Every structure is written in structure tokens, then in C-alpha cells.
């Protein structure tokens, strides 16, 4: 990458030089132009990410304007998958808030190898809400570089400076889960986490560990296995936890979908919930009420998350002072929902290690 003077701002010229192309070509890519080869488009997106180019704050743009020059009536919701109750709840929140604001929602599947970003750049959109996505990807780098307003919902990795995000109190939710199990006498505990690299999974695990670390006796132990947000993989993770420490009496699943896998694994081992092992989840999906026993879980306000993201995106797209001054993270509270899957530590449980 060509060097630039210390403290200088990356320019389109630097992007073009890095990509080995021209400034007009870079501009075409950032407008979603169709008359650019896939190879050139990829080089430009790589260069944008490499030099850290973003469109200058306050620069004029026709993005988000309709034919009459007013605000567009469309926003884009970008996701990596549509499956699952959590995604459905969030999409419902986005849809309801958008409809109340007179906006339509375009639902875009962010396939890693697809050219969804160029299609999005060609649309007259007020901006993008991204969920279940990695803001460090080249595609999102192109959105940031093009100056498209973006609001991320609990991003997987740390977003670029100045990019707005909405999420829940993941660390606090993990802490509540830990404190609940500790209050019931559980001191040998397991966690079925999501992905080790996902910020929200790490925050939930860290909060749970923090609760265990602050016990008066300091004897609580926490074992962690990763279930990749998947029911079947959570089964494998649960078996790994119990094979490693058969004395575990309480398990925290970092998502209700993985808690279902914990139930499956415990049933396969002939263990009862909560008489032998207590289970607590995270999300409060509809399934948490329907399984037997009902799942104690940490509720995150999934529908409210979607609505909050729409409100913030509208503020950003209009350039409202509050949003422009502080496009930081907005965090919604989590709360503990008690059901029948947690109970006192078994009387014959082995002592802490």
C-alpha cells in the first residue's frame, strides 16, 4: 500500500493508486455502477479497506434522496440469515417501526461471495441496518466508504470509529445468569458459548465469569465450550463439558437455541432438569415457554432492538444534531425470566474442585 503523510486523511486518489485503477472507476464502484468488472470491483473494495477510506463527513450525496430531492422511502436491512425466532422478532421490530415512519424495508441476504453491496449502492436508500453481520468485511467497508448511513445491531466485531450500533446489555445479562445459579447453590458450572470471536458471545461469558469470580468463598468454577449458535453443535458442546467435569450442576447457554441442544444432550445422558442439572438460556424466544420444563432465561428485547435501530437510522439519514454528535452505541437492558429449568443444587452434588 502506498504510504501517506502522517495524520492525512485517505483520499479517493490513494484508493485508486492502491487498487491500480482510476479515481472515476473507484467512484463508480462506490456508487454501485454496473460497468465495472468483478475483478476491478474486488480490487477497489480491498483497497478501500486497506487504506481505511471513508467519505468525508458532511459531503454532499444524492444517496437517500428520491426523484424530487426528498428523503427516500426505503431502508435496507442486511442479514446473514433469516432463519430462527430471534431473527424473526428483530425483523418484526424493524418492519413495524419502518411502517410507522412511512418507510419500506428491503431485506438483503449478505452472502460472502455475492455482490449484494453493489445492488444496495444503486438503490436510493436512507441507509442500512446490519444484523448478524461482521462490520470488518469488505462489503461493509464499501458502505462506510460510500458514506451510506449504517446502524449495526450487536455487531460481531468492533465497528469502525463513529459507526452507530444498537445492542443489549450482554455482559450484564451473563452476570445475572451467573448470579442466579450461584444463588441456588451451584458452584460447578458450565457455559455453552456461541463463537469465541463474536463480541456479544464473549460479553455474555465474561459477565457470567465475573459473577463466579466474586463469590465470597471464591470456590466457583466455570468450564466453557462453544456451540456456534447451533442446536446440534450445542449437544456436542454439552457432552464435552460434562465429560470434562461430571460434577457440573448448572449450565448457561448463551442463546435459547443452544439451550435446546443442552436439553437434548442431558436427556441422552439420562439427566433430569432441574433435579440433576439446572439450565438457563439467553434471549427469551417463544420456544423457551413451550419446552418442558420451561426455560429460565435472560430476556433481550429483540423486537425493541429492531425498532431502536430504525429510529437511529432515520436520525442519521436526516443529519439530526444528536445523531451527528454521538453516533455511538445504544444499549437496551436485559432481564432475568424465571421458569422451571433452574432449581437448588442437588443434595448429593460433589463439592467444588
Tab-separated table of C-alpha atoms in Angstrom:
chain	number	residue	atom	x	y	z
A	1	UNK	CA	0.000	0.000	0.000
A	2	UNK	CA	1.450	3.429	-0.873
A	3	UNK	CA	2.459	5.418	2.227
A	4	UNK	CA	0.599	8.582	3.092
A	5	UNK	CA	1.713	11.501	5.228
A	6	UNK	CA	1.109	11.063	8.944
A	7	UNK	CA	-2.235	12.496	10.012
A	8	UNK	CA	-3.552	12.871	6.451
A	9	UNK	CA	-6.982	11.569	5.505
A	10	UNK	CA	-7.213	8.717	2.966
A	11	UNK	CA	-8.445	10.006	-0.399
A	12	UNK	CA	-10.067	8.525	-3.492
A	13	UNK	CA	-6.736	9.083	-5.246
A	14	UNK	CA	-4.993	6.883	-2.683
A	15	UNK	CA	-7.672	4.203	-3.095
A	16	UNK	CA	-7.250	4.354	-6.889
A	17	UNK	CA	-3.452	4.145	-6.649
A	18	UNK	CA	-3.655	1.213	-4.243
A	19	UNK	CA	-6.142	-0.613	-6.468
A	20	UNK	CA	-4.197	0.180	-9.649
A	21	UNK	CA	-7.141	1.933	-11.274
A	22	UNK	CA	-8.557	5.438	-11.757
A	23	UNK	CA	-10.475	7.786	-9.459
A	24	UNK	CA	-13.587	7.676	-11.729
A	25	UNK	CA	-13.544	3.874	-11.517
A	26	UNK	CA	-13.346	3.994	-7.725
A	27	UNK	CA	-16.275	6.421	-7.714
A	28	UNK	CA	-18.272	4.063	-9.944
A	29	UNK	CA	-17.692	1.156	-7.564
A	30	UNK	CA	-18.815	3.244	-4.597
A	31	UNK	CA	-21.995	4.170	-6.486
A	32	UNK	CA	-22.705	0.518	-7.329
A	33	UNK	CA	-22.031	1.047	-11.051
A	34	UNK	CA	-22.597	-1.992	-13.268
A	35	UNK	CA	-19.954	-1.206	-15.925
A	36	UNK	CA	-17.031	-2.367	-13.754
A	37	UNK	CA	-15.584	-5.869	-13.904
A	38	UNK	CA	-15.888	-8.140	-10.879
A	39	UNK	CA	-12.089	-8.267	-10.636
A	40	UNK	CA	-11.733	-4.460	-10.592
A	41	UNK	CA	-14.595	-4.125	-8.132
A	42	UNK	CA	-12.871	-6.592	-5.775
A	43	UNK	CA	-9.563	-4.708	-6.045
A	44	UNK	CA	-11.255	-1.404	-5.229
A	45	UNK	CA	-13.056	-2.882	-2.217
A	46	UNK	CA	-9.778	-4.371	-0.974
A	47	UNK	CA	-8.070	-1.002	-1.395
A	48	UNK	CA	-10.866	0.848	0.417
A	49	UNK	CA	-10.432	-1.477	3.369
A	50	UNK	CA	-6.631	-1.360	3.231
A	51	UNK	CA	-6.335	2.441	3.324
A	52	UNK	CA	-9.326	2.978	5.640
A	53	UNK	CA	-11.133	5.344	3.266
A	54	UNK	CA	-14.498	6.736	4.366
A	55	UNK	CA	-16.454	9.501	2.741
A	56	UNK	CA	-15.866	12.903	4.313
A	57	UNK	CA	-18.428	13.807	6.977
A	58	UNK	CA	-20.883	16.370	5.646
A	59	UNK	CA	-20.006	15.760	1.983
A	60	UNK	CA	-22.900	16.159	-0.449
A	61	UNK	CA	-24.556	12.981	-1.642
A	62	UNK	CA	-27.649	12.000	-3.574
A	63	UNK	CA	-27.938	8.772	-1.638
A	64	UNK	CA	-31.149	8.599	0.319
A	65	UNK	CA	-32.927	11.118	-1.954
A	66	UNK	CA	-35.874	10.365	-4.176
A	67	UNK	CA	-36.582	11.868	-7.585
A	68	UNK	CA	-37.949	15.077	-6.062
A	69	UNK	CA	-34.912	15.532	-3.823
A	70	UNK	CA	-36.729	14.464	-0.641
A	71	UNK	CA	-35.769	11.586	1.593
A	72	UNK	CA	-36.074	8.103	0.081
A	73	UNK	CA	-38.891	5.912	1.367
A	74	UNK	CA	-36.735	2.765	1.615
A	75	UNK	CA	-34.263	1.396	4.164
A	76	UNK	CA	-32.152	-1.736	3.796
A	77	UNK	CA	-31.992	-4.488	6.392
A	78	UNK	CA	-28.891	-6.614	5.779
A	79	UNK	CA	-28.642	-10.027	7.466
A	80	UNK	CA	-26.578	-13.181	7.033
A	81	UNK	CA	-29.600	-15.452	7.560
A	82	UNK	CA	-33.345	-15.195	8.071
A	83	UNK	CA	-33.867	-18.439	9.994
A	84	UNK	CA	-34.762	-18.620	13.658
A	85	UNK	CA	-37.116	-16.955	16.097
A	86	UNK	CA	-34.626	-14.242	17.091
A	87	UNK	CA	-34.224	-13.016	13.513
A	88	UNK	CA	-37.997	-13.063	13.048
A	89	UNK	CA	-38.586	-10.987	16.193
A	90	UNK	CA	-35.973	-8.455	15.141
A	91	UNK	CA	-37.297	-8.199	11.584
A	92	UNK	CA	-40.778	-7.627	13.025
A	93	UNK	CA	-39.457	-4.707	15.096
A	94	UNK	CA	-37.727	-3.172	12.080
A	95	UNK	CA	-40.809	-3.622	9.903
A	96	UNK	CA	-43.255	-2.108	12.379
A	97	UNK	CA	-41.131	0.947	13.134
A	98	UNK	CA	-40.338	1.485	9.455
A	99	UNK	CA	-44.040	1.280	8.546
A	100	UNK	CA	-44.881	3.804	11.261
A	101	UNK	CA	-42.333	6.158	9.675
A	102	UNK	CA	-43.730	5.608	6.166
A	103	UNK	CA	-40.736	3.544	5.050
A	104	UNK	CA	-40.476	0.259	3.165
A	105	UNK	CA	-37.860	-2.339	4.093
A	106	UNK	CA	-35.660	-4.137	1.561
A	107	UNK	CA	-34.386	-7.379	3.093
A	108	UNK	CA	-30.912	-8.269	1.804
A	109	UNK	CA	-29.079	-11.543	2.387
A	110	UNK	CA	-25.386	-10.738	2.845
A	111	UNK	CA	-23.767	-13.706	1.152
A	112	UNK	CA	-19.953	-13.547	1.466
A	113	UNK	CA	-19.364	-14.211	-2.237
A	114	UNK	CA	-22.336	-12.286	-3.594
A	115	UNK	CA	-22.353	-8.726	-4.959
A	116	UNK	CA	-25.232	-7.569	-2.749
A	117	UNK	CA	-23.395	-4.379	-1.822
A	118	UNK	CA	-23.385	-3.068	-5.415
A	119	UNK	CA	-27.127	-3.626	-5.719
A	120	UNK	CA	-27.620	-1.788	-2.455
A	121	UNK	CA	-25.409	1.134	-3.522
A	122	UNK	CA	-27.521	1.581	-6.660
A	123	UNK	CA	-30.710	1.929	-4.622
A	124	UNK	CA	-31.940	5.238	-3.240
A	125	UNK	CA	-31.973	4.153	0.385
A	126	UNK	CA	-31.941	6.214	3.559
A	127	UNK	CA	-29.364	3.781	4.927
A	128	UNK	CA	-28.592	0.300	6.189
A	129	UNK	CA	-29.375	-1.669	9.331
A	130	UNK	CA	-26.975	-4.586	9.644
A	131	UNK	CA	-27.544	-7.508	11.972
A	132	UNK	CA	-25.778	-10.850	12.387
A	133	UNK	CA	-23.011	-9.314	10.269
A	134	UNK	CA	-19.294	-8.611	10.547
A	135	UNK	CA	-18.565	-4.888	10.046
A	136	UNK	CA	-14.937	-5.745	9.271
A	137	UNK	CA	-15.983	-7.345	5.954
A	138	UNK	CA	-15.050	-5.760	2.627
A	139	UNK	CA	-18.715	-5.292	1.761
A	140	UNK	CA	-19.410	-3.166	4.820
A	141	UNK	CA	-16.154	-1.317	4.186
A	142	UNK	CA	-17.602	-0.269	0.833
A	143	UNK	CA	-20.788	1.012	2.510
A	144	UNK	CA	-18.780	3.065	5.008
A	145	UNK	CA	-16.578	4.408	2.204
A	146	UNK	CA	-19.618	5.409	0.131
A	147	UNK	CA	-20.999	7.427	3.033
A	148	UNK	CA	-24.154	5.306	3.404
A	149	UNK	CA	-25.659	5.759	6.903
A	150	UNK	CA	-25.274	2.465	8.792
A	151	UNK	CA	-26.633	1.242	12.123
A	152	UNK	CA	-25.346	-2.116	13.353
A	153	UNK	CA	-27.298	-4.352	15.722
A	154	UNK	CA	-24.925	-6.069	18.170
A	155	UNK	CA	-22.052	-6.330	15.664
A	156	UNK	CA	-19.921	-9.474	15.694
A	157	UNK	CA	-16.679	-7.487	15.807
A	158	UNK	CA	-15.677	-3.949	16.776
A	159	UNK	CA	-17.120	-1.498	14.208
A	160	UNK	CA	-15.078	1.365	12.752
A	161	UNK	CA	-14.895	4.535	14.807
A	162	UNK	CA	-18.031	6.647	14.516
A	163	UNK	CA	-20.313	3.855	13.252
A	164	UNK	CA	-23.547	3.672	15.251
A	165	UNK	CA	-24.675	0.457	16.896
A	166	UNK	CA	-27.615	-0.734	18.977
A	167	UNK	CA	-27.359	-3.716	21.270
A	168	UNK	CA	-28.306	-5.208	24.611
A	169	UNK	CA	-26.520	-5.389	27.943
A	170	UNK	CA	-24.834	-8.708	27.131
A	171	UNK	CA	-22.268	-8.577	29.947
A	172	UNK	CA	-24.935	-7.687	32.493
A	173	UNK	CA	-27.165	-10.478	31.181
A	174	UNK	CA	-24.365	-13.008	31.606
A	175	UNK	CA	-23.740	-11.721	35.118
A	176	UNK	CA	-27.434	-12.129	36.003
A	177	UNK	CA	-27.376	-15.719	34.738
A	178	UNK	CA	-24.316	-16.482	36.872
A	179	UNK	CA	-25.695	-14.837	39.974
A	180	UNK	CA	-28.972	-16.734	39.618
A	181	UNK	CA	-27.236	-20.127	39.503
A	182	UNK	CA	-24.928	-19.142	42.379
A	183	UNK	CA	-27.927	-18.069	44.465
A	184	UNK	CA	-29.259	-21.621	44.104
A	185	UNK	CA	-26.005	-23.073	45.401
A	186	UNK	CA	-24.401	-24.066	42.092
A	187	UNK	CA	-20.623	-23.733	42.155
A	188	UNK	CA	-19.512	-26.139	39.418
A	189	UNK	CA	-20.954	-24.587	36.281
A	190	UNK	CA	-20.644	-24.846	32.515
A	191	UNK	CA	-21.227	-22.370	29.686
A	192	UNK	CA	-22.237	-23.247	26.136
A	193	UNK	CA	-20.991	-20.133	24.329
A	194	UNK	CA	-21.558	-19.058	20.723
A	195	UNK	CA	-18.432	-18.195	18.699
A	196	UNK	CA	-15.251	-17.247	20.523
A	197	UNK	CA	-14.693	-14.261	18.185
A	198	UNK	CA	-18.183	-12.759	18.489
A	199	UNK	CA	-18.251	-9.744	20.789
A	200	UNK	CA	-21.701	-10.449	22.220
A	201	UNK	CA	-20.841	-14.080	22.991
A	202	UNK	CA	-17.637	-13.049	24.741
A	203	UNK	CA	-19.500	-10.392	26.738
A	204	UNK	CA	-22.074	-12.918	27.976
A	205	UNK	CA	-19.349	-15.366	29.013
A	206	UNK	CA	-17.304	-12.611	30.674
A	207	UNK	CA	-20.320	-11.420	32.663
A	208	UNK	CA	-21.015	-14.977	33.816
A	209	UNK	CA	-17.376	-15.457	34.851
A	210	UNK	CA	-17.423	-12.151	36.714
A	211	UNK	CA	-20.331	-13.373	38.835
A	212	UNK	CA	-18.467	-16.592	39.633
A	213	UNK	CA	-15.249	-14.710	40.453
A	214	UNK	CA	-16.950	-12.527	43.046
A	215	UNK	CA	-18.365	-15.346	45.161
A	216	UNK	CA	-17.459	-14.957	48.815
A	217	UNK	CA	-15.681	-18.300	49.101
A	218	UNK	CA	-14.016	-17.997	45.700
A	219	UNK	CA	-14.665	-21.683	45.029
A	220	UNK	CA	-16.954	-21.473	41.980
A	221	UNK	CA	-15.626	-22.957	38.731
A	222	UNK	CA	-16.715	-22.248	35.153
A	223	UNK	CA	-16.000	-24.500	32.162
A	224	UNK	CA	-16.688	-23.208	28.631
A	225	UNK	CA	-17.417	-24.991	25.342
A	226	UNK	CA	-18.617	-23.424	22.098
A	227	UNK	CA	-21.857	-24.356	20.363
A	228	UNK	CA	-21.671	-21.918	17.431
A	229	UNK	CA	-25.294	-20.718	17.980
A	230	UNK	CA	-26.437	-24.109	16.708
A	231	UNK	CA	-28.651	-26.668	18.459
A	232	UNK	CA	-26.763	-29.738	17.182
A	233	UNK	CA	-23.353	-28.255	17.993
A	234	UNK	CA	-24.638	-27.291	21.431
A	235	UNK	CA	-25.340	-31.001	22.025
A	236	UNK	CA	-21.686	-31.766	21.312
A	237	UNK	CA	-20.544	-28.854	23.493
A	238	UNK	CA	-22.685	-30.053	26.406
A	239	UNK	CA	-21.243	-33.556	26.211
A	240	UNK	CA	-17.752	-32.046	26.158
A	241	UNK	CA	-18.496	-30.016	29.294
A	242	UNK	CA	-19.826	-32.987	31.238
A	243	UNK	CA	-17.094	-35.328	30.030
A	244	UNK	CA	-14.573	-32.775	31.286
A	245	UNK	CA	-16.340	-32.225	34.622
A	246	UNK	CA	-19.110	-34.691	35.514
A	247	UNK	CA	-19.741	-32.644	38.675
A	248	UNK	CA	-21.282	-29.682	36.802
A	249	UNK	CA	-24.734	-28.894	38.224
A	250	UNK	CA	-25.648	-25.724	36.301
A	251	UNK	CA	-25.286	-24.811	32.602
A	252	UNK	CA	-25.668	-21.389	30.985
A	253	UNK	CA	-26.439	-21.479	27.253
A	254	UNK	CA	-25.632	-18.128	25.607
A	255	UNK	CA	-28.705	-18.466	23.362
A	256	UNK	CA	-32.052	-20.201	23.804
A	257	UNK	CA	-31.477	-22.053	20.524
A	258	UNK	CA	-28.410	-23.676	22.081
A	259	UNK	CA	-30.289	-24.348	25.330
A	260	UNK	CA	-32.468	-26.716	23.278
A	261	UNK	CA	-29.290	-28.617	22.432
A	262	UNK	CA	-28.371	-28.701	26.119
A	263	UNK	CA	-31.790	-30.267	26.841
A	264	UNK	CA	-31.154	-32.859	24.107
A	265	UNK	CA	-27.731	-33.793	25.492
A	266	UNK	CA	-28.936	-34.069	29.093
A	267	UNK	CA	-31.860	-36.282	28.026
A	268	UNK	CA	-29.428	-38.538	26.140
A	269	UNK	CA	-27.375	-38.901	29.335
A	270	UNK	CA	-30.439	-39.670	31.454
A	271	UNK	CA	-30.096	-36.435	33.448
A	272	UNK	CA	-33.152	-34.536	34.684
A	273	UNK	CA	-33.738	-30.768	34.507
A	274	UNK	CA	-33.509	-29.195	37.063
A	275	UNK	CA	-33.245	-32.093	39.558
A	276	UNK	CA	-29.777	-33.124	38.297
A	277	UNK	CA	-28.658	-30.082	36.292
A	278	UNK	CA	-30.143	-26.598	36.075
A	279	UNK	CA	-30.208	-24.855	32.689
A	280	UNK	CA	-30.505	-21.142	31.920
A	281	UNK	CA	-30.618	-19.565	28.468
A	282	UNK	CA	-30.381	-16.135	26.839
A	283	UNK	CA	-32.960	-14.462	24.525
A	284	UNK	CA	-36.429	-15.427	25.820
A	285	UNK	CA	-37.597	-16.790	22.486
A	286	UNK	CA	-41.100	-18.284	22.196
A	287	UNK	CA	-39.536	-21.758	22.404
A	288	UNK	CA	-38.397	-21.004	25.968
A	289	UNK	CA	-42.026	-21.104	27.108
A	290	UNK	CA	-43.029	-24.179	25.128
A	291	UNK	CA	-40.320	-26.702	26.042
A	292	UNK	CA	-40.591	-28.851	29.169
A	293	UNK	CA	-39.548	-27.774	31.683
A	294	UNK	CA	-39.990	-24.103	30.776
A	295	UNK	CA	-36.613	-22.449	30.291
A	296	UNK	CA	-35.299	-19.885	32.748
A	297	UNK	CA	-33.570	-17.313	30.544
A	298	UNK	CA	-32.204	-13.806	30.216
A	299	UNK	CA	-34.596	-11.766	28.108
A	300	UNK	CA	-33.244	-9.449	25.467
A	301	UNK	CA	-35.789	-7.086	23.886
A	302	UNK	CA	-35.372	-8.367	20.322
A	303	UNK	CA	-38.308	-6.528	18.735
A	304	UNK	CA	-37.378	-3.313	20.544
A	305	UNK	CA	-33.832	-3.650	19.188
A	306	UNK	CA	-35.109	-3.522	15.627
A	307	UNK	CA	-37.325	-0.524	16.360
A	308	UNK	CA	-34.497	1.368	18.067
A	309	UNK	CA	-32.202	0.749	15.097
A	310	UNK	CA	-34.774	2.224	12.693
A	311	UNK	CA	-35.209	5.337	14.827
A	312	UNK	CA	-31.453	5.891	14.995
A	313	UNK	CA	-31.009	5.327	11.255
A	314	UNK	CA	-33.701	7.907	10.470
A	315	UNK	CA	-31.897	10.432	12.699
A	316	UNK	CA	-28.582	9.718	10.955
A	317	UNK	CA	-30.071	9.939	7.474
A	318	UNK	CA	-31.580	13.328	8.281
A	319	UNK	CA	-28.334	14.565	9.781
A	320	UNK	CA	-30.043	15.423	13.057
A	321	UNK	CA	-27.721	17.093	15.538
A	322	UNK	CA	-27.972	14.492	18.289
A	323	UNK	CA	-27.149	11.611	15.959
A	324	UNK	CA	-24.326	13.512	14.276
A	325	UNK	CA	-22.724	14.373	17.616
A	326	UNK	CA	-22.889	10.925	19.122
A	327	UNK	CA	-23.254	8.001	16.693
A	328	UNK	CA	-22.050	5.657	19.437
A	329	UNK	CA	-23.604	2.554	20.959
A	330	UNK	CA	-27.132	2.468	22.342
A	331	UNK	CA	-27.679	-0.357	24.819
A	332	UNK	CA	-31.026	-1.825	25.906
A	333	UNK	CA	-31.486	-3.581	29.236
A	334	UNK	CA	-31.733	-7.343	29.750
A	335	UNK	CA	-33.771	-9.033	32.473
A	336	UNK	CA	-33.981	-12.431	34.139
A	337	UNK	CA	-37.104	-14.512	33.400
A	338	UNK	CA	-37.633	-17.329	35.909
A	339	UNK	CA	-39.198	-20.616	34.814
A	340	UNK	CA	-38.849	-24.252	35.856
A	341	UNK	CA	-35.442	-25.238	34.409
A	342	UNK	CA	-33.412	-23.959	37.367
A	343	UNK	CA	-33.514	-25.187	40.939
A	344	UNK	CA	-31.366	-25.772	44.019
A	345	UNK	CA	-28.101	-27.639	43.667
A	346	UNK	CA	-28.682	-31.401	44.198
A	347	UNK	CA	-28.036	-32.543	47.761
A	348	UNK	CA	-25.604	-35.224	46.557
A	349	UNK	CA	-23.658	-32.871	44.284
A	350	UNK	CA	-19.855	-33.196	44.582
A	351	UNK	CA	-18.064	-30.315	46.333
A	352	UNK	CA	-16.281	-27.565	44.346
A	353	UNK	CA	-12.905	-28.564	42.943
